[in-house]
């Protein structure tokens, strides 16, 4: 992982562009605990060149199903399968047992397919999330039959589970990691801040109840505690449902502001 970071930083310096580590994580039991080392290395290099990083709040990732990845995971959930769609949402170990074959053979029968891999340590996830310069990021595959819950739960999970319940950081810090810090790192002028004249991108939520509802078993579920969502001044979510408004727009990076 250090070699990977060194290579990325070198490319950034030579090409003259900012480096974004997305998403920062330590995969595999041999790397558990190494976030202390990587965060120290990242922080040291941040003083020399533009570097930022994000993290999503789960110990599992999701991508294409493969035997190699499955072999290094403590648990694998099949998120979709074109060959055998009825197995979506089930553990690979259970699928192999039902088929009466090895895990590798089960993978071959399921392909092409996607999977959720449990390959990270919770202590590393928390340490990376808590790091001052870590943005909260997520991605997701909305067309998966049984997607990773990060698609529906990431930001509410940070506010509720990691912020309010575990006390990893104050509410204001959690919000900043999702908004102002991201806008600053990507040079998005008048975004991620609450002030007169800025774009009205706002989420109204109950700080005492906001949390994820999506789970690995039931990954498609709106977060709780979210009252209203406003994008570019237009209400897009209210009363537990979408308003149908689509005021979003492509955002251009303000190069000069980022360099300053």
PDB file of C-alpha atoms in Angstrom, residues 60-186:
ATOM      1  CA  UNK A  60     -16.741  -4.301   3.038  1.00  0.00           C
ATOM      2  CA  UNK A  61     -16.246  -3.156  -0.530  1.00  0.00           C
ATOM      3  CA  UNK A  62     -18.050  -4.137  -3.712  1.00  0.00           C
ATOM      4  CA  UNK A  63     -16.964  -4.878  -7.246  1.00  0.00           C
ATOM      5  CA  UNK A  64     -16.955  -7.702  -9.800  1.00  0.00           C
ATOM      6  CA  UNK A  65     -17.021 -11.252  -8.431  1.00  0.00           C
ATOM      7  CA  UNK A  66     -13.725 -13.127  -8.754  1.00  0.00           C
ATOM      8  CA  UNK A  67     -12.210 -16.175  -7.090  1.00  0.00           C
ATOM      9  CA  UNK A  68      -9.034 -14.260  -6.173  1.00  0.00           C
ATOM     10  CA  UNK A  69     -10.902 -11.554  -4.278  1.00  0.00           C
ATOM     11  CA  UNK A  70     -13.199 -14.072  -2.631  1.00  0.00           C
ATOM     12  CA  UNK A  71     -10.221 -16.051  -1.346  1.00  0.00           C
ATOM     13  CA  UNK A  72      -8.978 -13.046   0.666  1.00  0.00           C
ATOM     14  CA  UNK A  73     -12.364 -12.091   2.165  1.00  0.00           C
ATOM     15  CA  UNK A  74     -13.818 -13.230   5.475  1.00  0.00           C
ATOM     16  CA  UNK A  75     -17.295 -13.106   3.933  1.00  0.00           C
ATOM     17  CA  UNK A  76     -18.642 -12.674   0.391  1.00  0.00           C
ATOM     18  CA  UNK A  77     -22.191 -11.693  -0.600  1.00  0.00           C
ATOM     19  CA  UNK A  78     -23.208 -12.046  -4.242  1.00  0.00           C
ATOM     20  CA  UNK A  79     -24.770  -8.748  -5.321  1.00  0.00           C
ATOM     21  CA  UNK A  80     -25.868  -9.883  -8.788  1.00  0.00           C
ATOM     22  CA  UNK A  81     -25.389 -12.757 -11.189  1.00  0.00           C
ATOM     23  CA  UNK A  82     -26.329 -12.802 -14.833  1.00  0.00           C
ATOM     24  CA  UNK A  83     -26.054 -16.586 -15.065  1.00  0.00           C
ATOM     25  CA  UNK A  84     -27.918 -17.386 -11.826  1.00  0.00           C
ATOM     26  CA  UNK A  85     -29.825 -14.263 -10.707  1.00  0.00           C
ATOM     27  CA  UNK A  86     -31.726 -16.170  -8.011  1.00  0.00           C
ATOM     28  CA  UNK A  87     -28.576 -16.211  -5.856  1.00  0.00           C
ATOM     29  CA  UNK A  88     -28.297 -12.414  -5.549  1.00  0.00           C
ATOM     30  CA  UNK A  89     -28.142 -11.348  -1.908  1.00  0.00           C
ATOM     31  CA  UNK A  90     -26.871 -14.712  -0.667  1.00  0.00           C
ATOM     32  CA  UNK A  91     -23.488 -15.559   0.884  1.00  0.00           C
ATOM     33  CA  UNK A  92     -21.060 -17.241  -1.489  1.00  0.00           C
ATOM     34  CA  UNK A  93     -20.302 -19.933   1.109  1.00  0.00           C
ATOM     35  CA  UNK A  94     -23.993 -20.823   1.321  1.00  0.00           C
ATOM     36  CA  UNK A  95     -24.330 -20.843  -2.455  1.00  0.00           C
ATOM     37  CA  UNK A  96     -21.368 -23.218  -2.810  1.00  0.00           C
ATOM     38  CA  UNK A  97     -22.866 -25.512  -0.179  1.00  0.00           C
ATOM     39  CA  UNK A  98     -26.231 -25.562  -1.944  1.00  0.00           C
ATOM     40  CA  UNK A  99     -24.506 -26.364  -5.229  1.00  0.00           C
ATOM     41  CA  UNK A 100     -22.346 -29.009  -3.598  1.00  0.00           C
ATOM     42  CA  UNK A 101     -19.186 -27.568  -5.125  1.00  0.00           C
ATOM     43  CA  UNK A 102     -16.091 -25.642  -4.034  1.00  0.00           C
ATOM     44  CA  UNK A 103     -16.236 -21.871  -3.631  1.00  0.00           C
ATOM     45  CA  UNK A 104     -14.090 -21.404  -6.742  1.00  0.00           C
ATOM     46  CA  UNK A 105     -16.449 -23.579  -8.788  1.00  0.00           C
ATOM     47  CA  UNK A 106     -19.448 -21.652  -7.456  1.00  0.00           C
ATOM     48  CA  UNK A 107     -17.812 -18.421  -8.610  1.00  0.00           C
ATOM     49  CA  UNK A 108     -17.349 -19.835 -12.124  1.00  0.00           C
ATOM     50  CA  UNK A 109     -21.000 -20.877 -12.304  1.00  0.00           C
ATOM     51  CA  UNK A 110     -22.201 -17.444 -11.166  1.00  0.00           C
ATOM     52  CA  UNK A 111     -20.123 -15.374 -13.593  1.00  0.00           C
ATOM     53  CA  UNK A 112     -20.568 -12.732 -14.788  1.00  0.00           C
ATOM     54  CA  UNK A 113     -21.483 -11.454 -11.358  1.00  0.00           C
ATOM     55  CA  UNK A 114     -20.783  -8.870  -8.674  1.00  0.00           C
ATOM     56  CA  UNK A 115     -19.997  -9.252  -4.999  1.00  0.00           C
ATOM     57  CA  UNK A 116     -19.584  -7.555  -1.641  1.00  0.00           C
ATOM     58  CA  UNK A 117     -16.275  -8.447   0.025  1.00  0.00           C
ATOM     59  CA  UNK A 118     -15.543  -8.168   3.752  1.00  0.00           C
ATOM     60  CA  UNK A 119     -11.802  -7.491   3.697  1.00  0.00           C
ATOM     61  CA  UNK A 120     -11.189  -4.544   6.044  1.00  0.00           C
ATOM     62  CA  UNK A 121     -10.723  -4.025   9.778  1.00  0.00           C
ATOM     63  CA  UNK A 122     -13.154  -1.821  11.720  1.00  0.00           C
ATOM     64  CA  UNK A 123     -10.339  -0.106  13.654  1.00  0.00           C
ATOM     65  CA  UNK A 124      -8.752   1.013  10.364  1.00  0.00           C
ATOM     66  CA  UNK A 125     -12.078   2.303   9.039  1.00  0.00           C
ATOM     67  CA  UNK A 126     -12.608   4.362  12.192  1.00  0.00           C
ATOM     68  CA  UNK A 127      -9.049   5.698  12.201  1.00  0.00           C
ATOM     69  CA  UNK A 128      -9.305   6.800   8.569  1.00  0.00           C
ATOM     70  CA  UNK A 129     -12.747   8.329   9.071  1.00  0.00           C
ATOM     71  CA  UNK A 130     -11.495  10.306  12.079  1.00  0.00           C
ATOM     72  CA  UNK A 131      -8.405  11.664  10.283  1.00  0.00           C
ATOM     73  CA  UNK A 132      -8.906  15.434   9.965  1.00  0.00           C
ATOM     74  CA  UNK A 133      -8.453  15.571   6.197  1.00  0.00           C
ATOM     75  CA  UNK A 134     -10.640  12.579   5.301  1.00  0.00           C
ATOM     76  CA  UNK A 135     -13.715  13.386   3.240  1.00  0.00           C
ATOM     77  CA  UNK A 136     -16.736  11.089   3.451  1.00  0.00           C
ATOM     78  CA  UNK A 137     -17.196   9.484   0.079  1.00  0.00           C
ATOM     79  CA  UNK A 138     -19.272   6.718  -1.391  1.00  0.00           C
ATOM     80  CA  UNK A 139     -20.223   5.077  -4.614  1.00  0.00           C
ATOM     81  CA  UNK A 140     -22.663   2.386  -5.510  1.00  0.00           C
ATOM     82  CA  UNK A 141     -24.026   0.174  -8.222  1.00  0.00           C
ATOM     83  CA  UNK A 142     -27.745   0.986  -8.318  1.00  0.00           C
ATOM     84  CA  UNK A 143     -28.578  -1.694 -10.866  1.00  0.00           C
ATOM     85  CA  UNK A 144     -27.273  -4.526  -8.676  1.00  0.00           C
ATOM     86  CA  UNK A 145     -30.039  -6.822  -7.468  1.00  0.00           C
ATOM     87  CA  UNK A 146     -28.651  -6.680  -3.911  1.00  0.00           C
ATOM     88  CA  UNK A 147     -26.316  -3.653  -3.799  1.00  0.00           C
ATOM     89  CA  UNK A 148     -23.866  -2.662  -1.097  1.00  0.00           C
ATOM     90  CA  UNK A 149     -25.763  -0.727   1.633  1.00  0.00           C
ATOM     91  CA  UNK A 150     -23.332   2.185   1.192  1.00  0.00           C
ATOM     92  CA  UNK A 151     -25.461   3.209  -1.790  1.00  0.00           C
ATOM     93  CA  UNK A 152     -28.324   4.118   0.556  1.00  0.00           C
ATOM     94  CA  UNK A 153     -26.715   4.469   3.967  1.00  0.00           C
ATOM     95  CA  UNK A 154     -23.194   5.964   3.896  1.00  0.00           C
ATOM     96  CA  UNK A 155     -23.760   9.556   4.967  1.00  0.00           C
ATOM     97  CA  UNK A 156     -26.527   8.824   7.454  1.00  0.00           C
ATOM     98  CA  UNK A 157     -24.330   6.076   8.933  1.00  0.00           C
ATOM     99  CA  UNK A 158     -21.540   8.598   9.556  1.00  0.00           C
ATOM    100  CA  UNK A 159     -23.918  11.061  11.198  1.00  0.00           C
ATOM    101  CA  UNK A 160     -25.701   8.444  13.298  1.00  0.00           C
ATOM    102  CA  UNK A 161     -23.531   5.392  13.970  1.00  0.00           C
ATOM    103  CA  UNK A 162     -20.066   6.954  13.921  1.00  0.00           C
ATOM    104  CA  UNK A 163     -20.923  10.473  15.036  1.00  0.00           C
ATOM    105  CA  UNK A 164     -23.795  10.307  17.506  1.00  0.00           C
ATOM    106  CA  UNK A 165     -23.490   6.723  18.794  1.00  0.00           C
ATOM    107  CA  UNK A 166     -19.711   6.127  18.802  1.00  0.00           C
ATOM    108  CA  UNK A 167     -18.669   9.760  19.274  1.00  0.00           C
ATOM    109  CA  UNK A 168     -15.937   9.510  16.650  1.00  0.00           C
ATOM    110  CA  UNK A 169     -16.314  13.233  15.953  1.00  0.00           C
ATOM    111  CA  UNK A 170     -18.762  16.096  16.665  1.00  0.00           C
ATOM    112  CA  UNK A 171     -21.775  16.592  14.399  1.00  0.00           C
ATOM    113  CA  UNK A 172     -20.216  19.734  12.883  1.00  0.00           C
ATOM    114  CA  UNK A 173     -17.094  17.787  11.913  1.00  0.00           C
ATOM    115  CA  UNK A 174     -19.136  15.009  10.324  1.00  0.00           C
ATOM    116  CA  UNK A 175     -21.088  17.530   8.252  1.00  0.00           C
ATOM    117  CA  UNK A 176     -17.903  19.373   7.229  1.00  0.00           C
ATOM    118  CA  UNK A 177     -16.329  16.115   6.005  1.00  0.00           C
ATOM    119  CA  UNK A 178     -19.329  15.648   3.683  1.00  0.00           C
ATOM    120  CA  UNK A 179     -19.681  19.212   2.453  1.00  0.00           C
ATOM    121  CA  UNK A 180     -17.209  22.050   2.998  1.00  0.00           C
ATOM    122  CA  UNK A 181     -14.078  19.908   2.974  1.00  0.00           C
ATOM    123  CA  UNK A 182     -15.092  18.215  -0.264  1.00  0.00           C
ATOM    124  CA  UNK A 183     -16.004  21.503  -1.944  1.00  0.00           C
ATOM    125  CA  UNK A 184     -12.668  23.012  -0.914  1.00  0.00           C
ATOM    126  CA  UNK A 185     -10.624  20.054  -2.133  1.00  0.00           C
ATOM    127  CA  UNK A 186     -12.383  19.966  -5.495  1.00  0.00           C
TER     128      UNK A 186
END
